[in-house]
Amino acid sequence: MLTSEPQPSGSGFRSLMKNRQFVILWAGQIVAQLADKSFLLLLITLVAAYRPPENIENVMRSSVMIANTLPAILLGSAAGIFVDRWSKKQILWSSNFIRGFITLLIPLLPKELSWFPLLLLVSGLESILTQFFAPAEQAAIPALVKPQNLMSANALFTTTMMGSFVVGFAVGAPLLSWSQTWGGLHGPEYLVGGSYILSALILCGLTIEEDKVDQTLALHPWADLKMGIQYLRKNRLISNAMIQLTVLYSVFAALLVLAIDLAKRVGFEEPSQFSFLLAAAGVGLFVGAAILGQWGERFHHLPLPLIGFMSMGLVLILFCLIEIQWLGKDLSIALSLSLSLFLGIGAAMVGVPMQTLIQVHTPPDMRGKVFGFQNNVVNIALIFPLAIAGILVDIFKLRRVLIAMGIAVIIAGVWTWRSTRKVLQDAI
């Protein structure tokens, strides 16, 4: 919790679900997250439509992903500046509407190799719009939810966001295949574009009370960006929470890469069955977030982030002890799924309170800048593990990588807690 006193009885999911404006925002997020993951899969599958030569097909797939990633690295912080200046409601619904419109234009693109740069442009434009949507969404939560309900609100949003990251790709693939049964060849584009527009229509129903910004004031992006960075440097509470969220997302990004080899190690026969491990982690994330959201006031005196990091690190190390040769296939799979469940619970103990802490302790006029910077840092943190995890496994083998990750997570948890223990104990 964020105070040293228990929450009033009006906290928890039941009270939160009575907040119509929050439910609208959450519903819009769910649809948009599903569209985001399906869009990335759609881009990868569309490469084949350009009939690329075998020697450059993988390069073309990579270029599509790079085009979708670069704006997240380059524009994440800058987009947050405009979130503080513009109406959050307008940013939320208009960014989704434009993303949907762009996606629905994809069937009109010429599918010749010389026109492939147009697909890269579509990929980049979608990512640019996402950089505005993400900080506006986070900044809207404390504007819609009472302080005593912020833990519950972030429990739901963290579950949706990280859950879609962990299991979204596994769900997106069958959805795209299903869309072709009713939409034909361009069914996937209709599904993804329609999902974005549906999210936009949902978010049109939002009512957000915001302090009006004097539009006559000159906009100085570079000065505003430096102001946001200076604020984070001075506020150890928020910067430390952001570091912990960065470590958390890095672990899950690495897990996406390691899950295939881990699934083989513990007894799953098909490479595609690695999604069961990710799904178990998603269930654990939901369970942990549900517990914190409903009964968080009972744990306000506990060092939740430290416990979460210790749990995650221990789980990663315990994965190395599962050997199908001496445990047997059934027991090995059962233990691995159980460990994945606890990994998700540990992640919730870090993600939910830290995100709530950032929202509570960030002034309204700084939320866009702070959440834009957070979005920027998290995106960079996701890319690094995705790029090197597979290489490290090839060099050092899975067992050593898991042990090293586990130790690193534990050290990160202890260090971040010790460095700001006094201020965090007063805030959580």
CSV table of C-alpha atoms in Angstrom, one decimal:
chain,number,residue,atom,x,y,z
A,1,MET,CA,0.0,0.0,0.0
A,2,LEU,CA,1.0,3.6,-0.4
A,3,THR,CA,0.1,4.8,3.1
A,4,SER,CA,0.9,3.5,6.5
A,5,GLU,CA,-2.8,3.2,7.3
A,6,PRO,CA,-5.2,0.6,6.0
A,7,GLN,CA,-7.4,1.6,3.2
A,8,PRO,CA,-11.0,2.4,3.8
A,9,SER,CA,-13.6,-0.3,3.1
A,10,GLY,CA,-14.4,1.3,-0.2
A,11,SER,CA,-11.2,0.0,-1.7
A,12,GLY,CA,-10.7,-3.1,-3.7
A,13,PHE,CA,-12.0,-4.4,-7.1
A,14,ARG,CA,-15.7,-4.2,-6.1
A,15,SER,CA,-15.5,-0.5,-5.5
A,16,LEU,CA,-13.3,0.0,-8.6
A,17,MET,CA,-15.8,-1.8,-10.8
A,18,LYS,CA,-18.4,0.8,-9.8
A,19,ASN,CA,-16.2,3.5,-11.3
A,20,ARG,CA,-17.7,3.7,-14.8
A,21,GLN,CA,-14.9,5.9,-16.2
A,22,PHE,CA,-12.2,3.6,-15.0
A,23,VAL,CA,-14.0,0.6,-16.5
A,24,ILE,CA,-14.2,2.4,-19.8
A,25,LEU,CA,-10.4,3.1,-19.7
A,26,TRP,CA,-9.6,-0.5,-18.7
A,27,ALA,CA,-11.8,-1.9,-21.5
A,28,GLY,CA,-10.2,0.3,-24.0
A,29,GLN,CA,-6.8,-0.9,-22.8
A,30,ILE,CA,-7.7,-4.6,-23.1
A,31,VAL,CA,-8.8,-4.2,-26.7
A,32,ALA,CA,-5.8,-2.0,-27.6
A,33,GLN,CA,-3.3,-4.4,-26.1
A,34,LEU,CA,-4.8,-7.3,-28.1
A,35,ALA,CA,-4.6,-5.2,-31.2
A,36,ASP,CA,-1.0,-4.3,-30.5
A,37,LYS,CA,0.2,-7.9,-30.2
A,38,SER,CA,-1.8,-9.0,-33.2
A,39,PHE,CA,-0.4,-6.1,-35.3
A,40,LEU,CA,3.2,-7.2,-34.7
A,41,LEU,CA,2.3,-10.7,-35.8
A,42,LEU,CA,0.5,-9.3,-38.8
A,43,LEU,CA,3.5,-7.4,-39.9
A,44,ILE,CA,5.7,-10.5,-39.8
A,45,THR,CA,3.2,-12.6,-41.8
A,46,LEU,CA,2.8,-9.8,-44.4
A,47,VAL,CA,6.5,-10.0,-45.4
A,48,ALA,CA,5.7,-13.3,-47.3
A,49,ALA,CA,3.1,-11.4,-49.4
A,50,TYR,CA,6.0,-9.4,-51.0
A,51,ARG,CA,7.6,-12.7,-52.3
A,52,PRO,CA,11.1,-11.9,-51.0
A,53,PRO,CA,14.1,-13.8,-52.2
A,54,GLU,CA,15.2,-16.4,-49.6
A,55,ASN,CA,18.5,-14.6,-48.9
A,56,ILE,CA,16.7,-11.4,-47.7
A,57,GLU,CA,13.5,-12.7,-46.2
A,58,ASN,CA,14.8,-12.8,-42.6
A,59,VAL,CA,16.3,-9.3,-43.2
A,60,MET,CA,12.9,-8.0,-44.3
A,61,ARG,CA,11.2,-9.4,-41.2
A,62,SER,CA,13.9,-7.9,-39.0
A,63,SER,CA,13.5,-4.5,-40.7
A,64,VAL,CA,9.8,-4.5,-40.0
A,65,MET,CA,10.4,-5.1,-36.3
A,66,ILE,CA,13.1,-2.5,-36.2
A,67,ALA,CA,10.8,0.1,-37.9
A,68,ASN,CA,8.2,-0.7,-35.2
A,69,THR,CA,10.8,-0.5,-32.4
A,70,LEU,CA,12.9,2.7,-33.2
A,71,PRO,CA,10.1,5.2,-32.4
A,72,ALA,CA,9.7,3.6,-29.0
A,73,ILE,CA,13.4,4.3,-28.4
A,74,LEU,CA,13.6,7.7,-30.0
A,75,LEU,CA,10.3,9.3,-29.2
A,76,GLY,CA,9.0,7.7,-25.9
A,77,SER,CA,10.2,10.6,-23.7
A,78,ALA,CA,9.3,13.3,-26.2
A,79,ALA,CA,5.7,12.1,-26.6
A,80,GLY,CA,5.2,12.5,-22.9
A,81,ILE,CA,5.8,16.2,-23.1
A,82,PHE,CA,2.7,16.6,-25.4
A,83,VAL,CA,0.6,14.4,-23.1
A,84,ASP,CA,1.0,17.1,-20.4
A,85,ARG,CA,-0.1,19.8,-22.9
A,86,TRP,CA,-3.0,18.1,-24.7
A,87,SER,CA,-6.3,16.5,-23.6
A,88,LYS,CA,-5.6,12.9,-22.5
A,89,LYS,CA,-9.0,11.8,-23.7
A,90,GLN,CA,-8.3,13.1,-27.2
A,91,ILE,CA,-4.9,11.5,-27.3
A,92,LEU,CA,-6.3,8.1,-26.2
A,93,TRP,CA,-9.2,7.8,-28.7
A,94,SER,CA,-7.6,9.6,-31.6
A,95,SER,CA,-4.3,7.6,-31.5
A,96,ASN,CA,-6.3,4.4,-31.6
A,97,PHE,CA,-8.6,5.6,-34.4
A,98,ILE,CA,-5.6,6.6,-36.5
A,99,ARG,CA,-3.9,3.3,-35.8
A,100,GLY,CA,-7.0,1.5,-36.9
A,101,PHE,CA,-7.4,3.6,-40.0
A,102,ILE,CA,-3.7,3.0,-41.0
A,103,THR,CA,-4.1,-0.8,-40.5
A,104,LEU,CA,-7.2,-0.9,-42.7
A,105,LEU,CA,-5.2,0.8,-45.5
A,106,ILE,CA,-2.7,-2.1,-45.6
A,107,PRO,CA,-4.7,-4.2,-48.1
A,108,LEU,CA,-4.5,-1.3,-50.5
A,109,LEU,CA,-0.7,-1.3,-50.5
A,110,PRO,CA,1.0,-2.8,-53.6
A,111,LYS,CA,2.5,-6.2,-52.7
A,112,GLU,CA,5.6,-5.8,-54.8
A,113,LEU,CA,9.2,-5.9,-53.5
A,114,SER,CA,9.9,-2.3,-54.6
A,115,TRP,CA,6.9,-1.1,-52.5
A,116,PHE,CA,8.1,-2.8,-49.3
A,117,PRO,CA,9.3,0.5,-47.7
A,118,LEU,CA,5.6,1.5,-47.5
A,119,LEU,CA,5.0,-1.4,-45.1
A,120,LEU,CA,8.0,-0.1,-43.0
A,121,LEU,CA,6.4,3.3,-43.0
A,122,VAL,CA,3.1,1.8,-41.7
A,123,SER,CA,5.0,-0.1,-39.0
A,124,GLY,CA,6.8,3.1,-37.9
A,125,LEU,CA,3.6,5.3,-37.9
A,126,GLU,CA,1.8,2.8,-35.7
A,127,SER,CA,4.6,2.8,-33.2
A,128,ILE,CA,4.8,6.6,-33.1
A,129,LEU,CA,1.1,6.8,-32.2
A,130,THR,CA,1.7,4.1,-29.5
A,131,GLN,CA,4.2,6.4,-27.9
A,132,PHE,CA,1.5,9.0,-27.3
A,133,PHE,CA,-1.1,6.4,-26.2
A,134,ALA,CA,0.9,4.7,-23.5
A,135,PRO,CA,1.8,7.7,-21.3
A,136,ALA,CA,-1.6,9.2,-21.7
A,137,GLU,CA,-3.2,6.0,-20.5
A,138,GLN,CA,-1.0,5.8,-17.4
A,139,ALA,CA,-1.5,9.5,-16.6
A,140,ALA,CA,-5.3,9.1,-16.9
A,141,ILE,CA,-5.5,6.5,-14.1
A,142,PRO,CA,-4.8,8.8,-11.1
A,143,ALA,CA,-7.2,11.3,-12.7
A,144,LEU,CA,-10.0,8.8,-12.7
A,145,VAL,CA,-9.4,6.8,-9.5
A,146,LYS,CA,-9.4,7.8,-5.9
A,147,PRO,CA,-6.0,7.4,-4.1
A,148,GLN,CA,-7.4,4.5,-2.0
A,149,ASN,CA,-8.2,2.6,-5.1
A,150,LEU,CA,-5.0,3.1,-7.0
A,151,MET,CA,-3.5,-0.2,-5.9
A,152,SER,CA,-6.5,-2.1,-7.3
A,153,ALA,CA,-6.5,0.0,-10.5
A,154,ASN,CA,-2.8,-0.7,-11.1
A,155,ALA,CA,-3.3,-4.4,-10.3
A,156,LEU,CA,-5.8,-4.6,-13.2
A,157,PHE,CA,-3.7,-2.5,-15.6
A,158,THR,CA,-0.4,-4.3,-14.8
A,159,THR,CA,-2.1,-7.7,-15.3
A,160,THR,CA,-3.5,-6.6,-18.6
A,161,MET,CA,-0.3,-5.0,-19.8
A,162,MET,CA,2.2,-7.7,-18.7
A,163,GLY,CA,-0.3,-10.5,-19.3
A,164,SER,CA,-0.7,-9.4,-22.9
A,165,PHE,CA,3.1,-9.2,-23.3
A,166,VAL,CA,3.6,-12.7,-21.9
A,167,VAL,CA,0.7,-14.6,-23.5
A,168,GLY,CA,-0.5,-12.1,-26.1
A,169,PHE,CA,1.5,-13.5,-29.0
A,170,ALA,CA,0.2,-17.0,-28.3
A,171,VAL,CA,-3.4,-15.7,-28.5
A,172,GLY,CA,-2.8,-13.4,-31.4
A,173,ALA,CA,-1.7,-16.1,-33.9
A,174,PRO,CA,-4.9,-18.2,-33.7
A,175,LEU,CA,-7.0,-15.0,-33.8
A,176,LEU,CA,-5.4,-13.9,-37.0
A,177,SER,CA,-5.9,-17.4,-38.5
A,178,TRP,CA,-9.6,-17.4,-37.4
A,179,SER,CA,-10.1,-13.9,-39.0
A,180,GLN,CA,-9.3,-15.4,-42.4
A,181,THR,CA,-12.3,-17.8,-42.1
A,182,TRP,CA,-14.7,-14.9,-42.2
A,183,GLY,CA,-12.7,-12.0,-43.7
A,184,GLY,CA,-10.8,-13.9,-46.4
A,185,LEU,CA,-7.3,-12.9,-47.4
A,186,HIS,CA,-7.4,-9.6,-45.6
A,187,GLY,CA,-9.3,-10.8,-42.5
A,188,PRO,CA,-6.3,-10.2,-40.2
A,189,GLU,CA,-6.1,-6.5,-41.3
A,190,TYR,CA,-9.8,-6.1,-40.7
A,191,LEU,CA,-9.5,-7.7,-37.3
A,192,VAL,CA,-6.6,-5.6,-36.1
A,193,GLY,CA,-7.8,-2.4,-37.6
A,194,GLY,CA,-11.3,-3.0,-36.3
A,195,SER,CA,-9.9,-3.7,-32.8
A,196,TYR,CA,-8.1,-0.3,-32.7
A,197,ILE,CA,-11.3,1.5,-33.9
A,198,LEU,CA,-13.4,-0.4,-31.3
A,199,SER,CA,-10.9,0.7,-28.6
A,200,ALA,CA,-11.2,4.3,-29.9
A,201,LEU,CA,-15.0,4.2,-29.7
A,202,ILE,CA,-14.9,2.8,-26.2
A,203,LEU,CA,-12.5,5.6,-25.1
A,204,CYS,CA,-14.7,8.3,-26.6
A,205,GLY,CA,-17.0,7.7,-23.6
A,206,LEU,CA,-14.3,8.8,-21.1
A,207,THR,CA,-14.7,11.9,-19.0
A,208,ILE,CA,-11.4,13.1,-17.5
A,209,GLU,CA,-11.2,16.2,-15.3
A,210,GLU,CA,-8.0,17.9,-16.2
A,211,ASP,CA,-6.4,21.3,-15.4
A,212,LYS,CA,-6.5,23.4,-18.6
A,213,VAL,CA,-3.1,24.3,-19.9
A,214,ASP,CA,-2.6,27.7,-21.4
A,215,GLN,CA,-2.3,27.0,-25.1
A,216,THR,CA,-0.7,30.4,-25.7
A,217,LEU,CA,2.4,29.3,-23.8
A,218,ALA,CA,5.2,28.5,-26.1
A,219,LEU,CA,6.1,24.8,-26.4
A,220,HIS,CA,9.8,24.1,-25.7
A,221,PRO,CA,10.2,20.3,-26.1
A,222,TRP,CA,13.9,20.2,-25.3
A,223,ALA,CA,13.5,22.3,-22.2
A,224,ASP,CA,10.5,20.2,-21.1
A,225,LEU,CA,12.4,17.0,-21.6
A,226,LYS,CA,15.3,18.3,-19.5
A,227,MET,CA,12.8,19.3,-16.8
A,228,GLY,CA,11.4,15.8,-16.7
A,229,ILE,CA,14.9,14.2,-16.5
A,230,GLN,CA,15.9,16.6,-13.7
A,231,TYR,CA,12.8,15.8,-11.8
A,232,LEU,CA,13.6,12.1,-11.9
A,233,ARG,CA,17.2,12.7,-10.8
A,234,LYS,CA,16.0,14.7,-7.8
A,235,ASN,CA,13.2,12.3,-6.9
A,236,ARG,CA,14.9,9.1,-5.8
A,237,LEU,CA,11.6,7.5,-4.9
A,238,ILE,CA,10.2,7.6,-8.4
A,239,SER,CA,13.5,6.9,-10.2
A,240,ASN,CA,14.1,3.9,-8.0
A,241,ALA,CA,10.6,2.6,-8.7
A,242,MET,CA,11.3,3.0,-12.4
A,243,ILE,CA,14.5,1.1,-12.1
A,244,GLN,CA,12.7,-1.8,-10.5
A,245,LEU,CA,10.1,-1.8,-13.2
A,246,THR,CA,12.9,-1.9,-15.8
A,247,VAL,CA,14.5,-4.9,-14.2
A,248,LEU,CA,11.1,-6.6,-14.0
A,249,TYR,CA,10.3,-6.1,-17.7
A,250,SER,CA,13.9,-7.2,-18.7
A,251,VAL,CA,13.3,-10.5,-16.9
A,252,PHE,CA,10.1,-11.2,-18.7
A,253,ALA,CA,11.7,-10.2,-22.1
A,254,ALA,CA,14.5,-12.7,-21.5
A,255,LEU,CA,12.0,-15.3,-20.4
A,256,LEU,CA,10.2,-15.0,-23.8
A,257,VAL,CA,13.5,-16.0,-25.5
A,258,LEU,CA,14.5,-18.7,-23.0
A,259,ALA,CA,11.1,-20.3,-22.7
A,260,ILE,CA,11.5,-22.6,-25.8
A,261,ASP,CA,14.8,-24.1,-24.5
A,262,LEU,CA,13.3,-24.3,-21.0
A,263,ALA,CA,10.2,-26.1,-22.3
A,264,LYS,CA,12.4,-28.8,-23.9
A,265,ARG,CA,14.5,-29.2,-20.8
A,266,VAL,CA,11.5,-29.8,-18.5
A,267,GLY,CA,9.8,-32.3,-20.8
A,268,PHE,CA,7.5,-30.5,-23.2
A,269,GLU,CA,7.6,-32.4,-26.6
A,270,GLU,CA,6.6,-29.6,-29.0
A,271,PRO,CA,8.5,-26.3,-29.2
A,272,SER,CA,5.2,-24.5,-29.4
A,273,GLN,CA,4.3,-25.8,-26.0
A,274,PHE,CA,6.6,-23.2,-24.4
A,275,SER,CA,3.5,-21.0,-24.3
A,276,PHE,CA,2.2,-23.2,-21.4
A,277,LEU,CA,5.1,-21.8,-19.3
A,278,LEU,CA,4.3,-18.3,-20.3
A,279,ALA,CA,0.6,-18.8,-19.7
A,280,ALA,CA,1.4,-20.1,-16.1
A,281,ALA,CA,3.4,-17.0,-15.5
A,282,GLY,CA,0.5,-14.9,-16.7
A,283,VAL,CA,-1.9,-16.7,-14.3
A,284,GLY,CA,0.5,-16.1,-11.5
A,285,LEU,CA,0.7,-12.4,-12.4
A,286,PHE,CA,-3.1,-12.3,-12.4
A,287,VAL,CA,-3.3,-14.1,-9.0
A,288,GLY,CA,-0.7,-11.8,-7.4
A,289,ALA,CA,-2.3,-8.7,-8.8
A,290,ALA,CA,-5.7,-9.8,-7.7
A,291,ILE,CA,-4.5,-10.4,-4.1
A,292,LEU,CA,-2.8,-7.0,-4.0
A,293,GLY,CA,-5.7,-5.3,-5.6
A,294,GLN,CA,-8.3,-6.8,-3.2
A,295,TRP,CA,-6.4,-7.1,0.1
A,296,GLY,CA,-3.3,-4.9,-0.5
A,297,GLU,CA,-3.9,-3.0,2.8
A,298,ARG,CA,-3.0,-6.1,4.7
A,299,PHE,CA,0.5,-6.2,3.2
A,300,HIS,CA,1.3,-2.5,3.5
A,301,HIS,CA,3.9,-3.1,6.2
A,302,LEU,CA,5.8,-5.7,4.1
A,303,PRO,CA,8.7,-4.9,1.7
A,304,LEU,CA,6.7,-6.2,-1.3
A,305,PRO,CA,9.3,-5.3,-4.1
A,306,LEU,CA,12.1,-7.0,-2.2
A,307,ILE,CA,10.0,-10.2,-1.6
A,308,GLY,CA,9.0,-10.1,-5.3
A,309,PHE,CA,12.5,-9.9,-6.6
A,310,MET,CA,13.8,-12.6,-4.1
A,311,SER,CA,11.0,-14.9,-5.2
A,312,MET,CA,11.7,-14.3,-8.9
A,313,GLY,CA,15.4,-14.9,-8.5
A,314,LEU,CA,14.8,-18.0,-6.5
A,315,VAL,CA,12.4,-19.4,-9.1
A,316,LEU,CA,14.9,-18.8,-12.0
A,317,ILE,CA,17.6,-20.7,-10.0
A,318,LEU,CA,15.2,-23.6,-9.1
A,319,PHE,CA,14.4,-24.0,-12.8
A,320,CYS,CA,17.9,-25.3,-13.2
A,321,LEU,CA,17.2,-28.2,-10.7
A,322,ILE,CA,14.4,-29.6,-12.8
A,323,GLU,CA,15.8,-32.6,-14.6
A,324,ILE,CA,13.4,-34.8,-16.6
A,325,GLN,CA,15.9,-37.7,-16.3
A,326,TRP,CA,15.5,-38.2,-12.6
A,327,LEU,CA,12.1,-36.5,-11.9
A,328,GLY,CA,10.1,-38.0,-14.8
A,329,LYS,CA,8.2,-36.1,-17.4
A,330,ASP,CA,4.9,-35.5,-15.6
A,331,LEU,CA,6.5,-34.3,-12.3
A,332,SER,CA,9.0,-32.2,-14.2
A,333,ILE,CA,6.3,-30.4,-16.2
A,334,ALA,CA,4.1,-30.0,-13.1
A,335,LEU,CA,7.0,-28.4,-11.1
A,336,SER,CA,8.0,-26.1,-14.0
A,337,LEU,CA,4.4,-24.9,-14.3
A,338,SER,CA,4.2,-24.3,-10.6
A,339,LEU,CA,7.5,-22.3,-10.6
A,340,SER,CA,6.2,-20.2,-13.5
A,341,LEU,CA,3.1,-19.5,-11.5
A,342,PHE,CA,5.2,-18.3,-8.5
A,343,LEU,CA,7.4,-16.2,-11.0
A,344,GLY,CA,4.2,-14.3,-12.0
A,345,ILE,CA,3.2,-13.8,-8.4
A,346,GLY,CA,6.6,-12.4,-7.6
A,347,ALA,CA,6.4,-10.1,-10.6
A,348,ALA,CA,3.0,-8.7,-9.4
A,349,MET,CA,4.6,-7.9,-6.0
A,350,VAL,CA,7.1,-5.6,-7.8
A,351,GLY,CA,5.0,-4.2,-10.7
A,352,VAL,CA,1.8,-3.3,-9.0
A,353,PRO,CA,3.1,-1.3,-6.0
A,354,MET,CA,5.9,0.4,-8.0
A,355,GLN,CA,3.6,1.6,-10.7
A,356,THR,CA,1.1,2.8,-8.1
A,357,LEU,CA,3.9,4.6,-6.2
A,358,ILE,CA,4.9,6.5,-9.4
A,359,GLN,CA,1.4,7.6,-10.0
A,360,VAL,CA,0.7,8.8,-6.5
A,361,HIS,CA,4.0,10.7,-6.1
A,362,THR,CA,4.1,12.4,-9.5
A,363,PRO,CA,2.4,15.8,-9.8
A,364,PRO,CA,-0.4,16.0,-12.4
A,365,ASP,CA,1.6,18.5,-14.6
A,366,MET,CA,4.6,16.1,-14.7
A,367,ARG,CA,2.8,12.8,-15.3
A,368,GLY,CA,3.1,12.9,-19.1
A,369,LYS,CA,6.8,13.5,-19.0
A,370,VAL,CA,7.4,10.9,-16.3
A,371,PHE,CA,5.3,8.2,-17.9
A,372,GLY,CA,6.8,9.0,-21.3
A,373,PHE,CA,10.3,8.6,-19.9
A,374,GLN,CA,9.2,5.3,-18.2
A,375,ASN,CA,7.7,4.1,-21.5
A,376,ASN,CA,11.0,4.9,-23.2
A,377,VAL,CA,13.2,3.2,-20.6
A,378,VAL,CA,11.0,0.0,-20.5
A,379,ASN,CA,11.1,-0.3,-24.3
A,380,ILE,CA,14.9,-0.1,-24.3
A,381,ALA,CA,15.0,-2.6,-21.4
A,382,LEU,CA,12.8,-5.0,-23.5
A,383,ILE,CA,15.1,-4.8,-26.5
A,384,PHE,CA,18.4,-5.6,-24.8
A,385,PRO,CA,17.4,-9.0,-23.3
A,386,LEU,CA,15.5,-10.0,-26.5
A,387,ALA,CA,18.7,-9.4,-28.4
A,388,ILE,CA,21.3,-11.1,-26.2
A,389,ALA,CA,19.4,-13.9,-24.3
A,390,GLY,CA,19.6,-16.3,-27.2
A,391,ILE,CA,23.2,-15.6,-27.8
A,392,LEU,CA,24.1,-16.1,-24.2
A,393,VAL,CA,22.3,-19.5,-24.1
A,394,ASP,CA,24.3,-20.6,-27.2
A,395,ILE,CA,27.6,-19.6,-25.5
A,396,PHE,CA,27.0,-20.5,-21.9
A,397,LYS,CA,24.1,-23.0,-22.0
A,398,LEU,CA,20.6,-22.5,-20.5
A,399,ARG,CA,21.5,-23.7,-16.9
A,400,ARG,CA,24.2,-21.1,-16.4
A,401,VAL,CA,22.2,-18.3,-17.9
A,402,LEU,CA,19.2,-19.0,-15.6
A,403,ILE,CA,21.5,-19.1,-12.5
A,404,ALA,CA,23.2,-15.8,-13.5
A,405,MET,CA,19.8,-14.2,-14.2
A,406,GLY,CA,18.4,-15.4,-10.8
A,407,ILE,CA,21.4,-14.1,-8.9
A,408,ALA,CA,21.3,-10.8,-10.8
A,409,VAL,CA,17.6,-10.3,-10.0
A,410,ILE,CA,18.2,-11.0,-6.3
A,411,ILE,CA,21.1,-8.6,-6.2
A,412,ALA,CA,19.0,-5.9,-8.0
A,413,GLY,CA,16.2,-6.4,-5.5
A,414,VAL,CA,18.4,-6.1,-2.5
A,415,TRP,CA,20.3,-3.1,-3.9
A,416,THR,CA,17.2,-1.1,-4.9
A,417,TRP,CA,15.6,-1.9,-1.5
A,418,ARG,CA,18.6,-0.9,0.6
A,419,SER,CA,19.3,2.2,-1.4
A,420,THR,CA,15.8,3.7,-0.8
A,421,ARG,CA,14.5,1.5,2.0
A,422,LYS,CA,13.5,4.4,4.3
A,423,VAL,CA,11.6,6.4,1.8
A,424,LEU,CA,10.0,3.3,0.3
A,425,GLN,CA,8.8,2.1,3.7
A,426,ASP,CA,6.9,5.4,4.1
A,427,ALA,CA,5.4,5.2,0.7
A,428,ILE,CA,4.4,1.6,0.2
